[in-house]
XYZ file of C-alpha atoms in Angstrom:
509
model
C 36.932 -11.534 -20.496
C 35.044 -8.510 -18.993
C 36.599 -8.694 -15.450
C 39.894 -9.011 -16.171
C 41.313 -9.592 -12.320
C 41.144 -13.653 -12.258
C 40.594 -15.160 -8.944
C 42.421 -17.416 -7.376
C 41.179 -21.165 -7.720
C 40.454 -23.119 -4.426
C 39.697 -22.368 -1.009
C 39.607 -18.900 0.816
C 38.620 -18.731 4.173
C 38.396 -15.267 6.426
C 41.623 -13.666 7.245
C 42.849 -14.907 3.364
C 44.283 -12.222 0.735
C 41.201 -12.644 -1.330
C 38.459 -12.999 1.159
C 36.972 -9.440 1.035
C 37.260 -9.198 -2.797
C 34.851 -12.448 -2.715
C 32.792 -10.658 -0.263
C 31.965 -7.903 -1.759
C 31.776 -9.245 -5.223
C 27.765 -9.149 -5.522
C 26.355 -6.034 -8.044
C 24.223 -5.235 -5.053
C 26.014 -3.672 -2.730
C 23.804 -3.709 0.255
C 24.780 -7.337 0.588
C 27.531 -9.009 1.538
C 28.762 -12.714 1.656
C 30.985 -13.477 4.558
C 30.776 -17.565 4.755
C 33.355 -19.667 6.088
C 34.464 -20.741 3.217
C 34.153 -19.387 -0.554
C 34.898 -22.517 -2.921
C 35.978 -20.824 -6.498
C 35.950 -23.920 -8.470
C 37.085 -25.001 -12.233
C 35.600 -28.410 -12.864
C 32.206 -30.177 -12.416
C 34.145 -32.960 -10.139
C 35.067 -29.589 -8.013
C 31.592 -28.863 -7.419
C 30.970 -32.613 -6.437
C 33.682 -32.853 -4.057
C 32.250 -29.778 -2.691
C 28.869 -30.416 -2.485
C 29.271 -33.688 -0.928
C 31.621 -32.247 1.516
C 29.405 -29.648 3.050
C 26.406 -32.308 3.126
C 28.527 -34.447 5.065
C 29.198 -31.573 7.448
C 25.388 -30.343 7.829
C 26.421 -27.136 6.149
C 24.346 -24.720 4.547
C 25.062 -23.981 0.698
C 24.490 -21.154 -1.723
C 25.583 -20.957 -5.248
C 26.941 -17.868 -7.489
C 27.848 -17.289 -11.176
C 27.710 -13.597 -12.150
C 27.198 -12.354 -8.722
C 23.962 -10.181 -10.281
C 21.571 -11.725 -7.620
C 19.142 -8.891 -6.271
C 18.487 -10.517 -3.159
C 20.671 -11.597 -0.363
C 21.074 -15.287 -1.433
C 25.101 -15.880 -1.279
C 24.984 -13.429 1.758
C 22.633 -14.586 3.763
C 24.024 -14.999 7.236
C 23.118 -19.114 7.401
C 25.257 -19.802 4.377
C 28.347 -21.789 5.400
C 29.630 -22.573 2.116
C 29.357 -20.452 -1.512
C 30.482 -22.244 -4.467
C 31.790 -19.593 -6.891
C 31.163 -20.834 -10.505
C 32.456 -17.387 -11.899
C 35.855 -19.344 -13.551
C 33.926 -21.488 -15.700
C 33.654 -19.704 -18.426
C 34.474 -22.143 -21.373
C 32.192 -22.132 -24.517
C 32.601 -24.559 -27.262
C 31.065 -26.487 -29.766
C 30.011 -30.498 -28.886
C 30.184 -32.173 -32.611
C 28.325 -35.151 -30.564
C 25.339 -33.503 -29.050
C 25.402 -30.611 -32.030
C 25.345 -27.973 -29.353
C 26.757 -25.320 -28.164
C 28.313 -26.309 -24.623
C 28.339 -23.242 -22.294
C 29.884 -23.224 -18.879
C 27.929 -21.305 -16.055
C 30.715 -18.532 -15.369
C 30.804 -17.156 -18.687
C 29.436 -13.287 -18.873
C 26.970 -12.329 -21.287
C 29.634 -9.877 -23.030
C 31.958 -13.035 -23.406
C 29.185 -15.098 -24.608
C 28.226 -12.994 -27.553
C 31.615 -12.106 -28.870
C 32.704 -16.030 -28.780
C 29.737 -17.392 -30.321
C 29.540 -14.495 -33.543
C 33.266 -14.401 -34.339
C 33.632 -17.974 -33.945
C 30.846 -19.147 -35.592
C 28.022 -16.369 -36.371
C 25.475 -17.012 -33.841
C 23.918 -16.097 -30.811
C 21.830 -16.708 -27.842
C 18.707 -14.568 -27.659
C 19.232 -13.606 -23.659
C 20.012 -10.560 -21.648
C 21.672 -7.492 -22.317
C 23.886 -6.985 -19.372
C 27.392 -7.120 -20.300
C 28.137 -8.719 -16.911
C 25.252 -11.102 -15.858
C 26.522 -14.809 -15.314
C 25.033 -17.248 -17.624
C 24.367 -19.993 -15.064
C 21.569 -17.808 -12.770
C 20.288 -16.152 -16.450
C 19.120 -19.349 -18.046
C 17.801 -20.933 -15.058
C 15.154 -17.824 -14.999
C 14.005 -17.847 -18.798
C 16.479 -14.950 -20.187
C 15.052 -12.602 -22.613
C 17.053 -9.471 -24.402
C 17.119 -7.204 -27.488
C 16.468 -10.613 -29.448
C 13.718 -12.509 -28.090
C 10.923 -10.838 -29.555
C 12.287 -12.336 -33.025
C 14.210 -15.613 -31.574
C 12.118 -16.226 -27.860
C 14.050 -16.979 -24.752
C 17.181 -18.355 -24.177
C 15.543 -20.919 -22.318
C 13.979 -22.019 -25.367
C 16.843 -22.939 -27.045
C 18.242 -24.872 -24.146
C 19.233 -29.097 -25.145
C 20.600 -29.807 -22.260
C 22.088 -29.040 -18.503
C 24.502 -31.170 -16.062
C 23.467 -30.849 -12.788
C 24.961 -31.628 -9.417
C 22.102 -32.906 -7.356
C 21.310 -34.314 -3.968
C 19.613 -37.522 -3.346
C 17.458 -38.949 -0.243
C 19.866 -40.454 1.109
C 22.919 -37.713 0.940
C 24.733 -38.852 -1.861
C 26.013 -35.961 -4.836
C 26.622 -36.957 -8.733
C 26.223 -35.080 -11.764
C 23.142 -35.544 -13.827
C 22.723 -34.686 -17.795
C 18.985 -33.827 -18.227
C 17.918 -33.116 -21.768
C 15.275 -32.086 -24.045
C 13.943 -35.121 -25.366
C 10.844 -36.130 -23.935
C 11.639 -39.897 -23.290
C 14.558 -38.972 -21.183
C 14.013 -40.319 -17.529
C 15.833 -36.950 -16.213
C 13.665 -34.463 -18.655
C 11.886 -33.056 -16.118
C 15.060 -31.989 -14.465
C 15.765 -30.182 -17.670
C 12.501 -28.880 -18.362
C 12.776 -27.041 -14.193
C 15.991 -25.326 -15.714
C 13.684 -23.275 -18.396
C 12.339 -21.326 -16.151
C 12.287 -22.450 -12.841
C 14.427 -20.006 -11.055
C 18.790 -20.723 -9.582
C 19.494 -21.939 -6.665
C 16.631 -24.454 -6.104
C 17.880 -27.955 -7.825
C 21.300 -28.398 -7.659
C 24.445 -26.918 -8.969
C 24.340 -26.575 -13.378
C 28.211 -26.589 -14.262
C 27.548 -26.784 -18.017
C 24.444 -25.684 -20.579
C 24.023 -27.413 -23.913
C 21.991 -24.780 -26.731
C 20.768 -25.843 -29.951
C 17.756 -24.199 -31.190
C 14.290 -26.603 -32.053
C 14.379 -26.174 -35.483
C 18.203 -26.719 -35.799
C 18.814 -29.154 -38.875
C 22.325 -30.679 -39.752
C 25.911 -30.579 -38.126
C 26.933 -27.292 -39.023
C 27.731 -24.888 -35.945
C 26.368 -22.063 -37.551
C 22.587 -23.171 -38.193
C 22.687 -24.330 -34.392
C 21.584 -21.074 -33.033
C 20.268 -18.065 -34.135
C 21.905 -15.983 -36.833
C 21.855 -12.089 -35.286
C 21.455 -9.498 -37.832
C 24.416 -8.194 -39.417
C 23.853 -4.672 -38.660
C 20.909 -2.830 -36.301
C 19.527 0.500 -36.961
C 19.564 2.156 -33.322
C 17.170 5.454 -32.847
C 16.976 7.340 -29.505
C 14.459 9.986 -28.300
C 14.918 12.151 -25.180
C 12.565 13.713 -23.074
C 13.088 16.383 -20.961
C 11.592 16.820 -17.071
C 9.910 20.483 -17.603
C 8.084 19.190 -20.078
C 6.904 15.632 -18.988
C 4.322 16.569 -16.792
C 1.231 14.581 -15.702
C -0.629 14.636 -19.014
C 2.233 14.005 -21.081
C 3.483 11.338 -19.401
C 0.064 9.635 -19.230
C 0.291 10.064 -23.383
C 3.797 8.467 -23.861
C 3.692 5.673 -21.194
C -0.128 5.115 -22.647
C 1.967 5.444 -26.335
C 4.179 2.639 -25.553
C 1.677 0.245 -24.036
C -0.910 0.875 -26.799
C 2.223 0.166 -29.796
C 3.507 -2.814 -27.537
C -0.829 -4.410 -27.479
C -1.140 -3.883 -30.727
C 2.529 -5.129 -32.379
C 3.936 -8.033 -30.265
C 2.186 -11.097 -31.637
C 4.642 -13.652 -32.944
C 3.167 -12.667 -36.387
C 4.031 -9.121 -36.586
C 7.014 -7.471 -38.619
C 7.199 -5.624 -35.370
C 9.262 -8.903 -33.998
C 12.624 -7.214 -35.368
C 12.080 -4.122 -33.086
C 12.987 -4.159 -29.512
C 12.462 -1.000 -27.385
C 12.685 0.499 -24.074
C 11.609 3.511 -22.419
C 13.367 4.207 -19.299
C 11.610 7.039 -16.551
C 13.838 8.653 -14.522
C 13.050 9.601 -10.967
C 13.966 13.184 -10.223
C 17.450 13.742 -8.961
C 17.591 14.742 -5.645
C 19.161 17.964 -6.302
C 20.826 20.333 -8.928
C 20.054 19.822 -12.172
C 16.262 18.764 -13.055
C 17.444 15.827 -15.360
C 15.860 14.262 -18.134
C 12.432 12.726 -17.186
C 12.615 10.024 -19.967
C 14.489 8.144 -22.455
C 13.684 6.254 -25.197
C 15.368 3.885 -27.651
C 14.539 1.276 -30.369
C 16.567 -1.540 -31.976
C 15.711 -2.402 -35.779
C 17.126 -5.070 -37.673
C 18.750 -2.834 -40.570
C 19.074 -5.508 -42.755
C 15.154 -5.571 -43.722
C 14.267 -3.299 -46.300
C 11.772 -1.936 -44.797
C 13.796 -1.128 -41.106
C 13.837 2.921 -41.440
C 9.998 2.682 -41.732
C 9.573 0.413 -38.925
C 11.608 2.799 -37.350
C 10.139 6.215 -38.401
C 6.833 4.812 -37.986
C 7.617 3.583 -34.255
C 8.905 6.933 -33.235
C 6.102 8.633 -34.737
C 3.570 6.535 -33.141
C 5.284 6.824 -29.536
C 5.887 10.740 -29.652
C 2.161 11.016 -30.721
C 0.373 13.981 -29.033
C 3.615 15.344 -27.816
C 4.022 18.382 -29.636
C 7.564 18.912 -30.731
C 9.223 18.785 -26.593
C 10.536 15.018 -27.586
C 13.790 15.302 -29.378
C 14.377 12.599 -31.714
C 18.055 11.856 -32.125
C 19.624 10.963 -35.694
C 19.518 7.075 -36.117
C 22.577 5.127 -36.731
C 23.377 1.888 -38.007
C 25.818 -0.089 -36.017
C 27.347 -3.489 -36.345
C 25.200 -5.812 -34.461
C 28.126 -6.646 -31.465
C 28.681 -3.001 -31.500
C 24.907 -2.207 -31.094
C 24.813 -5.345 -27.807
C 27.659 -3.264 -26.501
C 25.832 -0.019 -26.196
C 22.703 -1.453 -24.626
C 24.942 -3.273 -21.782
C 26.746 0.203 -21.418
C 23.270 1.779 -20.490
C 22.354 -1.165 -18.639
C 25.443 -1.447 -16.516
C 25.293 2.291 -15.212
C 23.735 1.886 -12.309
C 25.828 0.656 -9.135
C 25.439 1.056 -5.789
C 22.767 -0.273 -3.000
C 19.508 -1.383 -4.503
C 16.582 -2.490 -4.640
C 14.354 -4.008 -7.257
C 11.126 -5.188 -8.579
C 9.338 -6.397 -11.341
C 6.260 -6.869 -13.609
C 4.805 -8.662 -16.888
C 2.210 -6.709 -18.256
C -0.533 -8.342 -21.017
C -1.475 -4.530 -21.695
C 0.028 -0.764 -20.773
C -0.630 1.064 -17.711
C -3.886 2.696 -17.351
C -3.972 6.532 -16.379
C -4.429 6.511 -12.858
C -1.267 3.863 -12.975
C 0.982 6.459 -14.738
C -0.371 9.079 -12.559
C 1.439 7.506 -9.507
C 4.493 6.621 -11.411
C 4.571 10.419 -12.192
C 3.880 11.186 -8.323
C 7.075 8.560 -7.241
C 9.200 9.430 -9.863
C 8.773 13.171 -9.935
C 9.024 13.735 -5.907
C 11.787 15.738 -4.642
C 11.478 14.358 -1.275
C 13.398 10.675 -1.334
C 16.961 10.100 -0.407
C 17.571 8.243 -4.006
C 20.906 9.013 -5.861
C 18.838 7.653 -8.992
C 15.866 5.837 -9.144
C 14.320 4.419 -12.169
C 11.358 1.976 -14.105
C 12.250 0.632 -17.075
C 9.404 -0.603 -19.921
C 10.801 -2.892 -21.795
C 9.488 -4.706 -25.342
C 8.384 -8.277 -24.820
C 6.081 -10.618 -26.750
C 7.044 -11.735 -30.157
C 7.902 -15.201 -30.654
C 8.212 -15.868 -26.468
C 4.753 -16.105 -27.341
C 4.429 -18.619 -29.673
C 5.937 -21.209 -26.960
C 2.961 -22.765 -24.595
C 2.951 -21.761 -20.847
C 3.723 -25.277 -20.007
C 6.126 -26.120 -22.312
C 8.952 -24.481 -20.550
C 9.037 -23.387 -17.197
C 8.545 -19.440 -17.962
C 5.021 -19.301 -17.933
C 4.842 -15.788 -18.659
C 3.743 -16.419 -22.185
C 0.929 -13.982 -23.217
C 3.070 -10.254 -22.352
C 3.732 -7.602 -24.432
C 5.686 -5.501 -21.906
C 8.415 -6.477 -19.006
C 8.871 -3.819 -16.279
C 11.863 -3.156 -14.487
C 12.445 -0.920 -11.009
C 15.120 0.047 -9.790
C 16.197 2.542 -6.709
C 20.072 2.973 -6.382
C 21.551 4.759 -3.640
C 25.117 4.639 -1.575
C 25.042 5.534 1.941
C 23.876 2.212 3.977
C 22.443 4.649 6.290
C 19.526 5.193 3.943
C 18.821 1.687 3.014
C 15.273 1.642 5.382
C 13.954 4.791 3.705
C 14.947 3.708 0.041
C 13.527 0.051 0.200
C 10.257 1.183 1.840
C 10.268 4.070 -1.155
C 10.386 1.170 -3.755
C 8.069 -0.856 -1.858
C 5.397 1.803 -1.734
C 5.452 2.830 -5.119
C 4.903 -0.925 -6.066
C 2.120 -1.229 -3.598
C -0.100 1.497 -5.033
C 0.615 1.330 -8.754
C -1.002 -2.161 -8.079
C -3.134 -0.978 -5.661
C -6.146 -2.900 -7.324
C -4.885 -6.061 -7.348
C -3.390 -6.499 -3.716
C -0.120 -4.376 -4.246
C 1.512 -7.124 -6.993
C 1.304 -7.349 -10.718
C -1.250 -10.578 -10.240
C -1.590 -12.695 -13.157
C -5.083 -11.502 -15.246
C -6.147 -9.986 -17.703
C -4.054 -6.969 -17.235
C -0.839 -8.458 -15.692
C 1.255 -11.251 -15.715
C 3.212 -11.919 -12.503
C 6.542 -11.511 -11.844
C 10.358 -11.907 -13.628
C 11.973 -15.162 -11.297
C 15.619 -13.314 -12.553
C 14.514 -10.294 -10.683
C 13.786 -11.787 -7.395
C 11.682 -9.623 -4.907
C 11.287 -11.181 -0.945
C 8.404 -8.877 -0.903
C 6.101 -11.177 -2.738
C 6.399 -13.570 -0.401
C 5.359 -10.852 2.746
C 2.092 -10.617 3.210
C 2.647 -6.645 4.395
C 3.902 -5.988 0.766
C 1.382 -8.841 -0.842
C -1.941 -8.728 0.004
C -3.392 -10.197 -3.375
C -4.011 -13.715 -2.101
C -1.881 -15.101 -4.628
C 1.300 -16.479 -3.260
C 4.858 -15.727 -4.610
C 4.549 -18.800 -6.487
C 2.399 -18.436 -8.163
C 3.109 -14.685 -9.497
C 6.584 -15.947 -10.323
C 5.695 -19.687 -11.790
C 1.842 -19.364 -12.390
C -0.084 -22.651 -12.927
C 4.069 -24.236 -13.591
C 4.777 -23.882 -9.515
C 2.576 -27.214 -8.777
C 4.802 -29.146 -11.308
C 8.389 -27.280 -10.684
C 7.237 -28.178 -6.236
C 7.174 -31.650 -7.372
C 10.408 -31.614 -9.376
C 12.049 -30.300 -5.755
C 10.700 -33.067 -4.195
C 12.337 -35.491 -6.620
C 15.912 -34.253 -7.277
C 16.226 -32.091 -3.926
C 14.483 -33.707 -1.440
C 17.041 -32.962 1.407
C 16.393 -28.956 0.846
C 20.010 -28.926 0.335
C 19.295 -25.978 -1.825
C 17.728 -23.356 -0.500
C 17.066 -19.446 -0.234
C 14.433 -16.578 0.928
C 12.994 -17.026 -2.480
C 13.076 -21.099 -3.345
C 10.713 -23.569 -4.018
C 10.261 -26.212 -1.278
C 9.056 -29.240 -2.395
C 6.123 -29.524 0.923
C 3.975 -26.539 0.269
């Protein structure tokens, strides 16, 4: 497993050996969960007996898997009760449903080595060596493979479900993909619809669509064998205004024109990462680069060459292109989580989906955030990252990520350790947000040129009207036209509110 230290099963209260370790256990470290009790349970009866319990009592719930929540959900000060799902982390194959049956607990790292060397498959979600499954799912997931295989939502059968009914009482509920179930809608909420807002999943089924037959191995998608990995560097000195206006205006302009679900372009998956400027000593890099390419196409060093030549266009020769290298494909989900996983500390984060790159005078206040000496930051970052692709072939309705028509997902992220600087950080991120969306009310509101915002990347600010002034409510940039729909599946299966948080869906507005 990637954490190795196992916790122990049951119930710790404060003043118990393993209280603080629970506490703290969130990637955020500007949060943490002191409840009165943390429940780290095994077994979906567990998280019944649980449930029920603190209903009984009036107490106030919150739920955690991976513990990579970005807002203060599990530490909320009103939470009474946390049920820790991070020891379920069994994965196995269900000969009677054909699936792949997936317990919430299980890390992304663990996920992809059990499913390829047991079976040689995958799930097309996140990159993060250490994300939980159960919150990852619930939110869409998308990684290195979705351009070429969609979400991981979209290969979701089935989830089990403890809910809460009208009148108090807790079961556990298996909602599937088949239309004519009477729970489908439950399982449809689950595609997209955000954790912590239905009930409590203790086990995912997957089986792709298109899946045919018994065999484990053409349940899921088959990742390539081997992936041709290139990396380009560029350095602060020389990224100034104009030439980063030409490579972020490079990547959006490749991303518009090569991520329909047509496009040989589906087998590449690319980031480029901006780097704020350190806050002192050495200048840093400005920007980094890097592109996966399914090296088992013939034709993967041209995609390749040709990306890199398209993306370093009008550059000059400042970009230094790195040697590419052809790794084994588990080798090649290890480095990304590695780069991925660096940052730790206090955050904060945001997020966008954009249907086109950033225009000019966008870039020109990313440059003027990212390149001012004057924050507290230890690192601060934004993070463009390849999208489109086959999540594009799926209707906005069909699942419960609407977000169905971007080419590009963008990531911020401001890191810092001393809790003393937490005010000036946050209100750093939050400003740069505000006026790189200046035109549209300080969010990424869905249109023409953006798409709303990532559910797995939860923000409180788009639900403050000092931060979001668009007119369009957090919903509704999270959920789109699929909020009406995913209020009304609250209403039915959590009509008590039992589950609840800064950012959930109540089922009355």
């Amino acid at each position: 497993m990637t954490e190795n230290t196992a916790l122990p099963v049951g119930v710790t209260r404060p003043g118990d050996d393993a209280f603080e370790d629970l506490s703290v256990r969130g990637i955020n470290k500007r949060f943490t969960a002191r409840p009165e009790e943390f429940h780290v349970v095994t077994t979906t009866e567990q998280v019944v007996s649980v449930v029920r319990d603190a209903v009984r009592d009036g107490k106030r719930i919150a739920v955690r898997s991976g513990g990579h929540g970005y807002e203060n959900v599990v530490g909320d000060p009103a939470v009474q009760v946390v049920v820790d799902l991070g020891e379920m982390r069994e994965v196995s194959f269900d000969p009677e449903r054909k699936a792949f049956a997936v317990e919430p607990g299980v890390r992304m790292a663990d996920l992809y080595r059990t499913l390829y060397e047991g079976w040689g498959v995958t799930l097309p979600a996140g990159d993060s060596a250490t994300v939980g499954l159960g919150g990852h799912v619930v939110g869409g997931g998308f990684g290195s493979l979705s351009r070429s295989e969609g979400l991981a939502a979209d290969h979701l059968l089935a989830v089990e479900v403890v809910v809460v009914d009208a009148a108090g009482e807790v079961r556990a509920v298996v909602a599937t993909r088949d239309p004519e179930d009477p729970h489908h809608d439950l399982w449809w909420a689950h595609t997209g619809g955000g954790g912590g807002n239905f009930g409590v999943v203790t086990r995912y089924w997957f089986r792709s669509p298109d899946a045919t037959g018994d065999d484990p191995r053409a349940a899921l998608p088959q990742p390539p064998a081997s992936v041709l990995t290139g990396t380009i560097l560029f350095n602060r000195e020389s990224l100034d205004r104009m030439a980063l206006r030409t490579l972020v205006g490079n990547f959006g302009r490749w991303h518009e024109n090569n991520s329909s679900p047509e496009s040989a372009y589906t087998s590449l998956f690319s980031g480029l990462v901006l780097l704020g400027r350190p806050r002192e000593g050495d200048p840093g890099m400005g920007a980094v680069a890097f592109a996966h390419v399914d090296a088992t196409r013939p034709d993967a060093q041209k995609l390749m060459s040709d990306y890199v030549t398209e993306l370093t266009a009008g550059l000059g020769d400042f970009p230094v292109v790195l040697p590419t290298e052809v790794l084994p494909w588990l080798e090649a989900k290890k480095a990304l989580a590695q780069s991925q996983d660096a940052e730790i500390g206090r955050q904060k984060v945001k997020s966008a989906f954009l249907r086109r790159g950033y225009a000019d005078e966008q870039i020109d206040t990313l440059y003027d955030y990212l390149d001012s000496a004057d924050h507290s930051n230890d690192s601060s970052l934004v993070a463009l990252q390849s999208y489109g692709g086959r999540i594009n072939s799926v209707a906005g309705d069909a699942t419960a990520s609407a977000q169905r028509g971007s080419v590009i997902q963008a990531f911020f992220m401001n890191t810092w350790q001393d809790a003393e600087l937490d005010e000036t950080n946050v209100d750093w991120m939050r400003r740069l947000f505000r006026d790189l969306y200046a035109k549209s009310g300080g969010v990424p509101a869905p249109g023409e040129e953006h798409d709303g915002c990532y559910i797995n990347f939860p923000d409180a600010d788009m639900a403050d009207p000092e931060w979001n002034t668009s007119g369009v409510s957090w919903e509704d940039l999270y959920y789109k036209d699929n909020a009406v729909r995913l209020r009304a599946i609250k209403a039915e299966w959590d009509p008590r509110e039992v589950f609840r948080h800064v950012l959930s869906l109540r089922s009355g507005n």
